[in-house]
Amino acid sequence: MKKAIFLIAAVASTLFGNAQQANDNNSMLWKIEGKGIEKPSYLFGTIHVLCEEDFQIKEKVSIAFNSTSNLVLEVNSTDPKEMEAMQKMMRSEITLSSRLNEAERKEANQILTSQMGITLEQADHVSPSGLMSIAIANAMKCPPAKMKFFEGELVAMAQTQHKTIGGLETIDSQIVVMEKSYTLSEILNQIKIKADYAQIMDNLVRFHKEENLPELYRTITDRRFMNTTAENLMLNERNKAWVKKIPAIAKKESTFFAVGAGHLYGKNGVIELLKQQGYKVTPVK
């Protein structure tokens, strides 16, 4: 169930370059200071789900993490209420087939059978959001047992260090955003281009390792995977909501904020929005 939560976060967030040309944006870790923040907080961009062979926590990230007393994620996966919400959202009383006409049901069955090895009947009570999360897992190059959930690893580290753990939003709010961002037909089309999804995941992992934030952002916002509506709802609007909360948390105690890396960059990214509020946000090299 915890893996499912991190996978949904990966969907909400994530639905999911030239690294040699280093610049100020080439970092996944940023220091937040100024305007009443007594001790620096940090903003870190994650890839929510990846294969364990690609998972790494760099030394500078560990140092920043160890210097803080609080961990804040997109969703607090240690909250029992969020676990319960996750369990409920994976299934739906409204069937997938009832949302489609006869021709669409035939096509959906063909897509699910060929790309995921399940029939429409078998997936009928999975919610659209749940279907998207399953589709992303299906596009990974490793089996579920070999997947790592970045936030899950951070939570384990935080619990070992007895840190406070919090969240910027709830699973329910993520579900609302997801369902507004993609129609069922669009989700099925995403499943149809499974090979492209696999390639984009490889690119995301590479850019994350290289800390090439601009290219990672461009990859996430590729129009094959994220239309303009989804970009606005899943990235821009959530970023704006988060930056209303981040300063107050950082002023209260030194905090390690970990969110999907796609939320950091751009004119509507968390970094720029915090700067616009007058905070000093600098890359940790």
PDB file of C-alpha atoms in Angstrom, residues 5-259:
ATOM      1  CA  ILE A   5       0.870   5.797  -2.448  1.00  0.00           C
ATOM      2  CA  PHE A   6       4.271   6.756  -3.773  1.00  0.00           C
ATOM      3  CA  LEU A   7       3.244   5.543  -7.218  1.00  0.00           C
ATOM      4  CA  ILE A   8       0.127   7.737  -7.169  1.00  0.00           C
ATOM      5  CA  ALA A   9       2.280  10.617  -6.093  1.00  0.00           C
ATOM      6  CA  ALA A  10       4.447   9.806  -9.041  1.00  0.00           C
ATOM      7  CA  VAL A  11       1.421   9.978 -11.305  1.00  0.00           C
ATOM      8  CA  ALA A  12       0.084  13.231  -9.733  1.00  0.00           C
ATOM      9  CA  SER A  13       3.150  14.765  -9.900  1.00  0.00           C
ATOM     10  CA  THR A  14       4.718  13.332 -12.619  1.00  0.00           C
ATOM     11  CA  LEU A  15       2.266  12.308 -15.199  1.00  0.00           C
ATOM     12  CA  PHE A  16       4.462  11.595 -14.462  1.00  0.00           C
ATOM     13  CA  GLY A  17      19.827  18.159 -22.407  1.00  0.00           C
ATOM     14  CA  ASN A  18      22.902  18.847 -22.441  1.00  0.00           C
ATOM     15  CA  ALA A  19      24.383  18.137 -19.060  1.00  0.00           C
ATOM     16  CA  GLN A  20      27.859  19.114 -20.159  1.00  0.00           C
ATOM     17  CA  GLN A  21      26.743  22.723 -20.325  1.00  0.00           C
ATOM     18  CA  ALA A  22      26.561  23.393 -16.599  1.00  0.00           C
ATOM     19  CA  ASN A  23      24.586  26.377 -15.351  1.00  0.00           C
ATOM     20  CA  ASP A  24      22.886  27.630 -12.225  1.00  0.00           C
ATOM     21  CA  ASN A  25      19.900  25.376 -12.839  1.00  0.00           C
ATOM     22  CA  ASN A  26      21.957  22.185 -12.794  1.00  0.00           C
ATOM     23  CA  SER A  27      21.075  21.015  -9.312  1.00  0.00           C
ATOM     24  CA  MET A  28      18.328  18.936  -7.745  1.00  0.00           C
ATOM     25  CA  LEU A  29      19.036  20.414  -4.303  1.00  0.00           C
ATOM     26  CA  TRP A  30      18.334  24.056  -3.395  1.00  0.00           C
ATOM     27  CA  LYS A  31      18.869  26.029  -0.203  1.00  0.00           C
ATOM     28  CA  ILE A  32      16.053  28.307   1.028  1.00  0.00           C
ATOM     29  CA  GLU A  33      17.012  31.339   3.125  1.00  0.00           C
ATOM     30  CA  GLY A  34      15.939  34.892   3.982  1.00  0.00           C
ATOM     31  CA  LYS A  35      12.838  36.752   5.149  1.00  0.00           C
ATOM     32  CA  GLY A  36      12.712  35.422   8.690  1.00  0.00           C
ATOM     33  CA  ILE A  37      14.093  31.928   8.031  1.00  0.00           C
ATOM     34  CA  GLU A  38      16.583  31.517  10.876  1.00  0.00           C
ATOM     35  CA  LYS A  39      18.148  28.240   9.768  1.00  0.00           C
ATOM     36  CA  PRO A  40      18.300  27.191   6.073  1.00  0.00           C
ATOM     37  CA  SER A  41      15.758  24.760   4.693  1.00  0.00           C
ATOM     38  CA  TYR A  42      16.260  22.702   1.549  1.00  0.00           C
ATOM     39  CA  LEU A  43      14.204  21.907  -1.536  1.00  0.00           C
ATOM     40  CA  PHE A  44      14.986  18.620  -3.274  1.00  0.00           C
ATOM     41  CA  GLY A  45      13.604  17.256  -6.535  1.00  0.00           C
ATOM     42  CA  THR A  46      12.898  13.531  -6.653  1.00  0.00           C
ATOM     43  CA  ILE A  47      11.888  10.944  -9.192  1.00  0.00           C
ATOM     44  CA  HIS A  48       9.090   9.298  -7.265  1.00  0.00           C
ATOM     45  CA  VAL A  49       9.553   5.780  -8.578  1.00  0.00           C
ATOM     46  CA  LEU A  50      12.604   4.234 -10.252  1.00  0.00           C
ATOM     47  CA  CYS A  51      14.461   0.945 -10.454  1.00  0.00           C
ATOM     48  CA  GLU A  52      16.707   0.181  -7.495  1.00  0.00           C
ATOM     49  CA  GLU A  53      19.777   0.025  -9.750  1.00  0.00           C
ATOM     50  CA  ASP A  54      19.207   3.699 -10.582  1.00  0.00           C
ATOM     51  CA  PHE A  55      18.504   4.837  -7.034  1.00  0.00           C
ATOM     52  CA  GLN A  56      21.078   7.003  -5.321  1.00  0.00           C
ATOM     53  CA  ILE A  57      21.226   9.649  -2.606  1.00  0.00           C
ATOM     54  CA  LYS A  58      24.220  11.911  -3.181  1.00  0.00           C
ATOM     55  CA  GLU A  59      26.425  13.007  -0.305  1.00  0.00           C
ATOM     56  CA  LYS A  60      25.314  16.653  -0.498  1.00  0.00           C
ATOM     57  CA  VAL A  61      21.676  15.505  -0.186  1.00  0.00           C
ATOM     58  CA  SER A  62      22.477  13.425   2.889  1.00  0.00           C
ATOM     59  CA  ILE A  63      24.319  16.356   4.469  1.00  0.00           C
ATOM     60  CA  ALA A  64      21.386  18.705   3.851  1.00  0.00           C
ATOM     61  CA  PHE A  65      18.896  16.101   5.062  1.00  0.00           C
ATOM     62  CA  ASN A  66      20.840  15.452   8.264  1.00  0.00           C
ATOM     63  CA  SER A  67      21.005  19.181   9.040  1.00  0.00           C
ATOM     64  CA  THR A  68      17.209  19.571   9.138  1.00  0.00           C
ATOM     65  CA  SER A  69      14.673  18.571  11.770  1.00  0.00           C
ATOM     66  CA  ASN A  70      11.618  18.154   9.556  1.00  0.00           C
ATOM     67  CA  LEU A  71      10.727  16.264   6.358  1.00  0.00           C
ATOM     68  CA  VAL A  72       7.859  17.526   4.204  1.00  0.00           C
ATOM     69  CA  LEU A  73       6.692  15.594   1.129  1.00  0.00           C
ATOM     70  CA  GLU A  74       3.893  16.188  -1.342  1.00  0.00           C
ATOM     71  CA  VAL A  75       1.765  13.801   0.738  1.00  0.00           C
ATOM     72  CA  ASN A  76       2.486  12.520   4.227  1.00  0.00           C
ATOM     73  CA  SER A  77       2.532   8.783   3.580  1.00  0.00           C
ATOM     74  CA  THR A  78       2.832   8.026   7.296  1.00  0.00           C
ATOM     75  CA  ASP A  79      -0.635   9.452   7.967  1.00  0.00           C
ATOM     76  CA  PRO A  80      -3.169   6.582   8.342  1.00  0.00           C
ATOM     77  CA  LYS A  81      -5.884   8.776   6.799  1.00  0.00           C
ATOM     78  CA  GLU A  82      -3.810   9.125   3.623  1.00  0.00           C
ATOM     79  CA  MET A  83      -3.285   5.363   3.511  1.00  0.00           C
ATOM     80  CA  GLU A  84      -7.033   4.864   3.771  1.00  0.00           C
ATOM     81  CA  ALA A  85      -7.678   7.427   1.043  1.00  0.00           C
ATOM     82  CA  MET A  86      -5.154   5.644  -1.165  1.00  0.00           C
ATOM     83  CA  GLN A  87      -6.920   2.339  -0.708  1.00  0.00           C
ATOM     84  CA  LYS A  88     -10.260   3.858  -1.645  1.00  0.00           C
ATOM     85  CA  MET A  89      -9.013   5.710  -4.710  1.00  0.00           C
ATOM     86  CA  MET A  90      -7.550   2.665  -6.451  1.00  0.00           C
ATOM     87  CA  ARG A  91     -11.024   1.245  -7.056  1.00  0.00           C
ATOM     88  CA  SER A  92     -14.201   2.830  -8.379  1.00  0.00           C
ATOM     89  CA  GLU A  93     -17.860   1.854  -8.273  1.00  0.00           C
ATOM     90  CA  ILE A  94     -18.208   3.484 -11.699  1.00  0.00           C
ATOM     91  CA  THR A  95     -16.747   0.957 -14.102  1.00  0.00           C
ATOM     92  CA  LEU A  96     -14.317   1.829 -16.851  1.00  0.00           C
ATOM     93  CA  SER A  97     -16.528   0.159 -19.460  1.00  0.00           C
ATOM     94  CA  SER A  98     -19.512   2.325 -18.501  1.00  0.00           C
ATOM     95  CA  ARG A  99     -17.469   5.405 -19.371  1.00  0.00           C
ATOM     96  CA  LEU A 100     -16.919   4.189 -22.943  1.00  0.00           C
ATOM     97  CA  ASN A 101     -19.070   3.458 -25.971  1.00  0.00           C
ATOM     98  CA  GLU A 102     -18.967   0.066 -27.705  1.00  0.00           C
ATOM     99  CA  ALA A 103     -16.184   0.978 -30.140  1.00  0.00           C
ATOM    100  CA  GLU A 104     -14.132   2.523 -27.350  1.00  0.00           C
ATOM    101  CA  ARG A 105     -14.603  -0.563 -25.172  1.00  0.00           C
ATOM    102  CA  LYS A 106     -13.241  -2.764 -27.954  1.00  0.00           C
ATOM    103  CA  GLU A 107     -10.220  -0.537 -28.398  1.00  0.00           C
ATOM    104  CA  ALA A 108      -9.661  -0.273 -24.636  1.00  0.00           C
ATOM    105  CA  ASN A 109      -9.746  -4.057 -24.285  1.00  0.00           C
ATOM    106  CA  GLN A 110      -7.209  -4.410 -27.102  1.00  0.00           C
ATOM    107  CA  ILE A 111      -4.881  -1.829 -25.550  1.00  0.00           C
ATOM    108  CA  LEU A 112      -5.064  -3.315 -22.072  1.00  0.00           C
ATOM    109  CA  THR A 113      -4.578  -6.859 -23.355  1.00  0.00           C
ATOM    110  CA  SER A 114      -1.617  -6.057 -25.597  1.00  0.00           C
ATOM    111  CA  GLN A 115       0.177  -3.592 -23.340  1.00  0.00           C
ATOM    112  CA  MET A 116      -0.675  -4.777 -19.827  1.00  0.00           C
ATOM    113  CA  GLY A 117      -1.810  -8.375 -20.174  1.00  0.00           C
ATOM    114  CA  ILE A 118      -5.224  -7.751 -18.612  1.00  0.00           C
ATOM    115  CA  THR A 119      -8.701  -7.453 -20.088  1.00  0.00           C
ATOM    116  CA  LEU A 120     -11.080  -4.533 -19.709  1.00  0.00           C
ATOM    117  CA  GLU A 121     -13.319  -6.801 -17.638  1.00  0.00           C
ATOM    118  CA  GLN A 122     -10.464  -7.511 -15.218  1.00  0.00           C
ATOM    119  CA  ALA A 123      -9.650  -3.795 -14.903  1.00  0.00           C
ATOM    120  CA  ASP A 124     -13.248  -2.613 -14.906  1.00  0.00           C
ATOM    121  CA  HIS A 125     -13.407  -1.485 -11.272  1.00  0.00           C
ATOM    122  CA  VAL A 126      -9.995   0.196 -11.266  1.00  0.00           C
ATOM    123  CA  SER A 127     -10.318   3.978 -11.098  1.00  0.00           C
ATOM    124  CA  PRO A 128      -8.820   6.091 -13.932  1.00  0.00           C
ATOM    125  CA  SER A 129      -6.163   7.348 -11.490  1.00  0.00           C
ATOM    126  CA  GLY A 130      -5.404   3.795 -10.427  1.00  0.00           C
ATOM    127  CA  LEU A 131      -5.186   2.722 -14.049  1.00  0.00           C
ATOM    128  CA  MET A 132      -2.643   5.443 -14.752  1.00  0.00           C
ATOM    129  CA  SER A 133      -0.490   4.362 -11.815  1.00  0.00           C
ATOM    130  CA  ILE A 134      -0.578   0.735 -12.992  1.00  0.00           C
ATOM    131  CA  ALA A 135       0.334   1.861 -16.505  1.00  0.00           C
ATOM    132  CA  ILE A 136       3.415   3.701 -15.256  1.00  0.00           C
ATOM    133  CA  ALA A 137       4.543   0.686 -13.231  1.00  0.00           C
ATOM    134  CA  ASN A 138       4.006  -1.469 -16.318  1.00  0.00           C
ATOM    135  CA  ALA A 139       6.314   0.783 -18.354  1.00  0.00           C
ATOM    136  CA  MET A 140       9.191   0.442 -15.890  1.00  0.00           C
ATOM    137  CA  LYS A 141      12.173  -1.634 -16.984  1.00  0.00           C
ATOM    138  CA  CYS A 142      12.209  -3.547 -13.687  1.00  0.00           C
ATOM    139  CA  PRO A 143       9.538  -5.614 -11.861  1.00  0.00           C
ATOM    140  CA  PRO A 144       7.697  -4.102  -8.860  1.00  0.00           C
ATOM    141  CA  ALA A 145       9.936  -5.982  -6.433  1.00  0.00           C
ATOM    142  CA  LYS A 146      12.945  -4.103  -7.838  1.00  0.00           C
ATOM    143  CA  MET A 147      11.379  -0.639  -7.720  1.00  0.00           C
ATOM    144  CA  LYS A 148      12.461   2.057  -5.296  1.00  0.00           C
ATOM    145  CA  PHE A 149      10.194   4.844  -4.093  1.00  0.00           C
ATOM    146  CA  PHE A 150      12.336   7.883  -3.368  1.00  0.00           C
ATOM    147  CA  GLU A 151       9.954   9.346  -0.828  1.00  0.00           C
ATOM    148  CA  GLY A 152       9.738   5.987   0.908  1.00  0.00           C
ATOM    149  CA  GLU A 153      13.497   5.951   1.382  1.00  0.00           C
ATOM    150  CA  LEU A 154      13.428   9.511   2.732  1.00  0.00           C
ATOM    151  CA  VAL A 155      10.649   8.581   5.144  1.00  0.00           C
ATOM    152  CA  ALA A 156      12.709   5.652   6.446  1.00  0.00           C
ATOM    153  CA  MET A 157      15.695   7.972   6.967  1.00  0.00           C
ATOM    154  CA  ALA A 158      13.480  10.538   8.722  1.00  0.00           C
ATOM    155  CA  GLN A 159      12.006   7.940  11.057  1.00  0.00           C
ATOM    156  CA  THR A 160      15.476   6.700  11.970  1.00  0.00           C
ATOM    157  CA  GLN A 161      16.448  10.275  12.858  1.00  0.00           C
ATOM    158  CA  HIS A 162      13.114  10.915  14.634  1.00  0.00           C
ATOM    159  CA  LYS A 163      12.211  13.787  12.329  1.00  0.00           C
ATOM    160  CA  THR A 164       8.733  15.246  12.059  1.00  0.00           C
ATOM    161  CA  ILE A 165       7.072  14.222   8.775  1.00  0.00           C
ATOM    162  CA  GLY A 166       4.469  16.325   6.988  1.00  0.00           C
ATOM    163  CA  GLY A 167       2.778  16.872   3.644  1.00  0.00           C
ATOM    164  CA  LEU A 168       1.907  19.807   1.395  1.00  0.00           C
ATOM    165  CA  GLU A 169      -1.353  18.293   0.143  1.00  0.00           C
ATOM    166  CA  THR A 170      -3.569  15.212   0.404  1.00  0.00           C
ATOM    167  CA  ILE A 171      -4.203  12.134  -1.720  1.00  0.00           C
ATOM    168  CA  ASP A 172      -7.780  13.327  -2.264  1.00  0.00           C
ATOM    169  CA  SER A 173      -6.570  16.618  -3.732  1.00  0.00           C
ATOM    170  CA  GLN A 174      -4.182  14.734  -6.011  1.00  0.00           C
ATOM    171  CA  ILE A 175      -7.007  12.531  -7.272  1.00  0.00           C
ATOM    172  CA  VAL A 176      -9.117  15.575  -8.123  1.00  0.00           C
ATOM    173  CA  VAL A 177      -6.230  17.072 -10.093  1.00  0.00           C
ATOM    174  CA  MET A 178      -5.558  13.813 -11.931  1.00  0.00           C
ATOM    175  CA  GLU A 179      -9.174  13.329 -12.974  1.00  0.00           C
ATOM    176  CA  LYS A 180      -9.386  16.916 -14.229  1.00  0.00           C
ATOM    177  CA  SER A 181      -6.119  16.574 -16.142  1.00  0.00           C
ATOM    178  CA  TYR A 182      -6.771  13.437 -18.212  1.00  0.00           C
ATOM    179  CA  THR A 183      -9.799  11.804 -19.749  1.00  0.00           C
ATOM    180  CA  LEU A 184     -10.045   8.015 -19.729  1.00  0.00           C
ATOM    181  CA  SER A 185      -9.337   8.003 -23.472  1.00  0.00           C
ATOM    182  CA  GLU A 186      -6.158   9.989 -22.884  1.00  0.00           C
ATOM    183  CA  ILE A 187      -5.065   7.564 -20.183  1.00  0.00           C
ATOM    184  CA  LEU A 188      -5.652   4.631 -22.509  1.00  0.00           C
ATOM    185  CA  ASN A 189      -3.607   6.378 -25.177  1.00  0.00           C
ATOM    186  CA  GLN A 190      -0.776   6.774 -22.651  1.00  0.00           C
ATOM    187  CA  ILE A 191      -0.895   3.014 -22.092  1.00  0.00           C
ATOM    188  CA  LYS A 192      -0.816   2.513 -25.859  1.00  0.00           C
ATOM    189  CA  ILE A 193       2.552   4.274 -26.136  1.00  0.00           C
ATOM    190  CA  LYS A 194       4.193   2.103 -23.488  1.00  0.00           C
ATOM    191  CA  ALA A 195       7.507   2.010 -25.376  1.00  0.00           C
ATOM    192  CA  ASP A 196       7.664   5.812 -25.410  1.00  0.00           C
ATOM    193  CA  TYR A 197       6.925   5.838 -21.689  1.00  0.00           C
ATOM    194  CA  ALA A 198       9.823   3.473 -21.068  1.00  0.00           C
ATOM    195  CA  GLN A 199      12.134   5.793 -22.985  1.00  0.00           C
ATOM    196  CA  ILE A 200      10.978   8.864 -21.133  1.00  0.00           C
ATOM    197  CA  MET A 201      11.592   7.142 -17.798  1.00  0.00           C
ATOM    198  CA  ASP A 202      15.156   6.350 -18.877  1.00  0.00           C
ATOM    199  CA  ASN A 203      15.653   9.998 -19.833  1.00  0.00           C
ATOM    200  CA  LEU A 204      14.258  11.228 -16.526  1.00  0.00           C
ATOM    201  CA  VAL A 205      16.625   8.989 -14.574  1.00  0.00           C
ATOM    202  CA  ARG A 206      19.594  10.175 -16.645  1.00  0.00           C
ATOM    203  CA  PHE A 207      18.784  13.863 -16.253  1.00  0.00           C
ATOM    204  CA  HIS A 208      18.167  13.378 -12.548  1.00  0.00           C
ATOM    205  CA  LYS A 209      21.573  11.784 -12.077  1.00  0.00           C
ATOM    206  CA  GLU A 210      23.170  14.570 -14.131  1.00  0.00           C
ATOM    207  CA  GLU A 211      21.130  17.135 -12.155  1.00  0.00           C
ATOM    208  CA  ASN A 212      20.063  18.695 -15.430  1.00  0.00           C
ATOM    209  CA  LEU A 213      16.893  20.372 -14.201  1.00  0.00           C
ATOM    210  CA  PRO A 214      15.957  22.196 -17.447  1.00  0.00           C
ATOM    211  CA  GLU A 215      16.094  19.022 -19.556  1.00  0.00           C
ATOM    212  CA  LEU A 216      14.272  17.002 -16.928  1.00  0.00           C
ATOM    213  CA  TYR A 217      11.474  19.595 -16.945  1.00  0.00           C
ATOM    214  CA  ARG A 218      11.282  19.564 -20.754  1.00  0.00           C
ATOM    215  CA  THR A 219      11.066  15.771 -20.684  1.00  0.00           C
ATOM    216  CA  ILE A 220       8.243  15.744 -18.143  1.00  0.00           C
ATOM    217  CA  THR A 221       6.250  18.318 -20.102  1.00  0.00           C
ATOM    218  CA  ASP A 222       6.609  16.466 -23.425  1.00  0.00           C
ATOM    219  CA  ARG A 223       3.212  16.887 -25.077  1.00  0.00           C
ATOM    220  CA  ARG A 224       2.920  13.136 -25.734  1.00  0.00           C
ATOM    221  CA  PHE A 225       2.567  12.674 -21.983  1.00  0.00           C
ATOM    222  CA  MET A 226       1.416  15.982 -20.519  1.00  0.00           C
ATOM    223  CA  ASN A 227      -1.050  18.236 -22.317  1.00  0.00           C
ATOM    224  CA  THR A 228      -1.361  21.943 -21.492  1.00  0.00           C
ATOM    225  CA  THR A 229      -4.318  21.321 -19.158  1.00  0.00           C
ATOM    226  CA  ALA A 230      -2.364  18.705 -17.209  1.00  0.00           C
ATOM    227  CA  GLU A 231       0.721  20.930 -17.052  1.00  0.00           C
ATOM    228  CA  ASN A 232      -1.316  23.779 -15.609  1.00  0.00           C
ATOM    229  CA  LEU A 233      -3.221  21.649 -13.089  1.00  0.00           C
ATOM    230  CA  MET A 234      -0.579  19.095 -12.131  1.00  0.00           C
ATOM    231  CA  LEU A 235       2.393  21.441 -12.037  1.00  0.00           C
ATOM    232  CA  ASN A 236       1.611  25.169 -12.067  1.00  0.00           C
ATOM    233  CA  GLU A 237      -1.453  25.299  -9.823  1.00  0.00           C
ATOM    234  CA  ARG A 238      -0.048  22.873  -7.276  1.00  0.00           C
ATOM    235  CA  ASN A 239       3.242  24.799  -7.188  1.00  0.00           C
ATOM    236  CA  LYS A 240       1.354  28.004  -6.405  1.00  0.00           C
ATOM    237  CA  ALA A 241      -0.519  26.274  -3.588  1.00  0.00           C
ATOM    238  CA  TRP A 242       2.688  24.827  -2.129  1.00  0.00           C
ATOM    239  CA  VAL A 243       4.610  28.111  -2.031  1.00  0.00           C
ATOM    240  CA  LYS A 244       1.866  29.527   0.180  1.00  0.00           C
ATOM    241  CA  LYS A 245       2.788  26.864   2.751  1.00  0.00           C
ATOM    242  CA  ILE A 246       6.536  26.372   2.381  1.00  0.00           C
ATOM    243  CA  PRO A 247       7.722  29.702   3.903  1.00  0.00           C
ATOM    244  CA  ALA A 248       5.687  29.301   7.097  1.00  0.00           C
ATOM    245  CA  ILE A 249       7.003  25.761   7.585  1.00  0.00           C
ATOM    246  CA  ALA A 250      10.609  26.844   6.923  1.00  0.00           C
ATOM    247  CA  LYS A 251      10.315  29.713   9.412  1.00  0.00           C
ATOM    248  CA  LYS A 252       9.037  27.369  12.096  1.00  0.00           C
ATOM    249  CA  GLU A 253      11.852  24.814  11.742  1.00  0.00           C
ATOM    250  CA  SER A 254      14.603  23.795   9.357  1.00  0.00           C
ATOM    251  CA  THR A 255      12.912  21.537   6.816  1.00  0.00           C
ATOM    252  CA  PHE A 256      13.874  19.203   3.987  1.00  0.00           C
ATOM    253  CA  PHE A 257      11.180  19.602   1.314  1.00  0.00           C
ATOM    254  CA  ALA A 258      11.102  16.733  -1.207  1.00  0.00           C
ATOM    255  CA  VAL A 259       8.786  16.987  -4.223  1.00  0.00           C
TER     256      VAL A 259
END
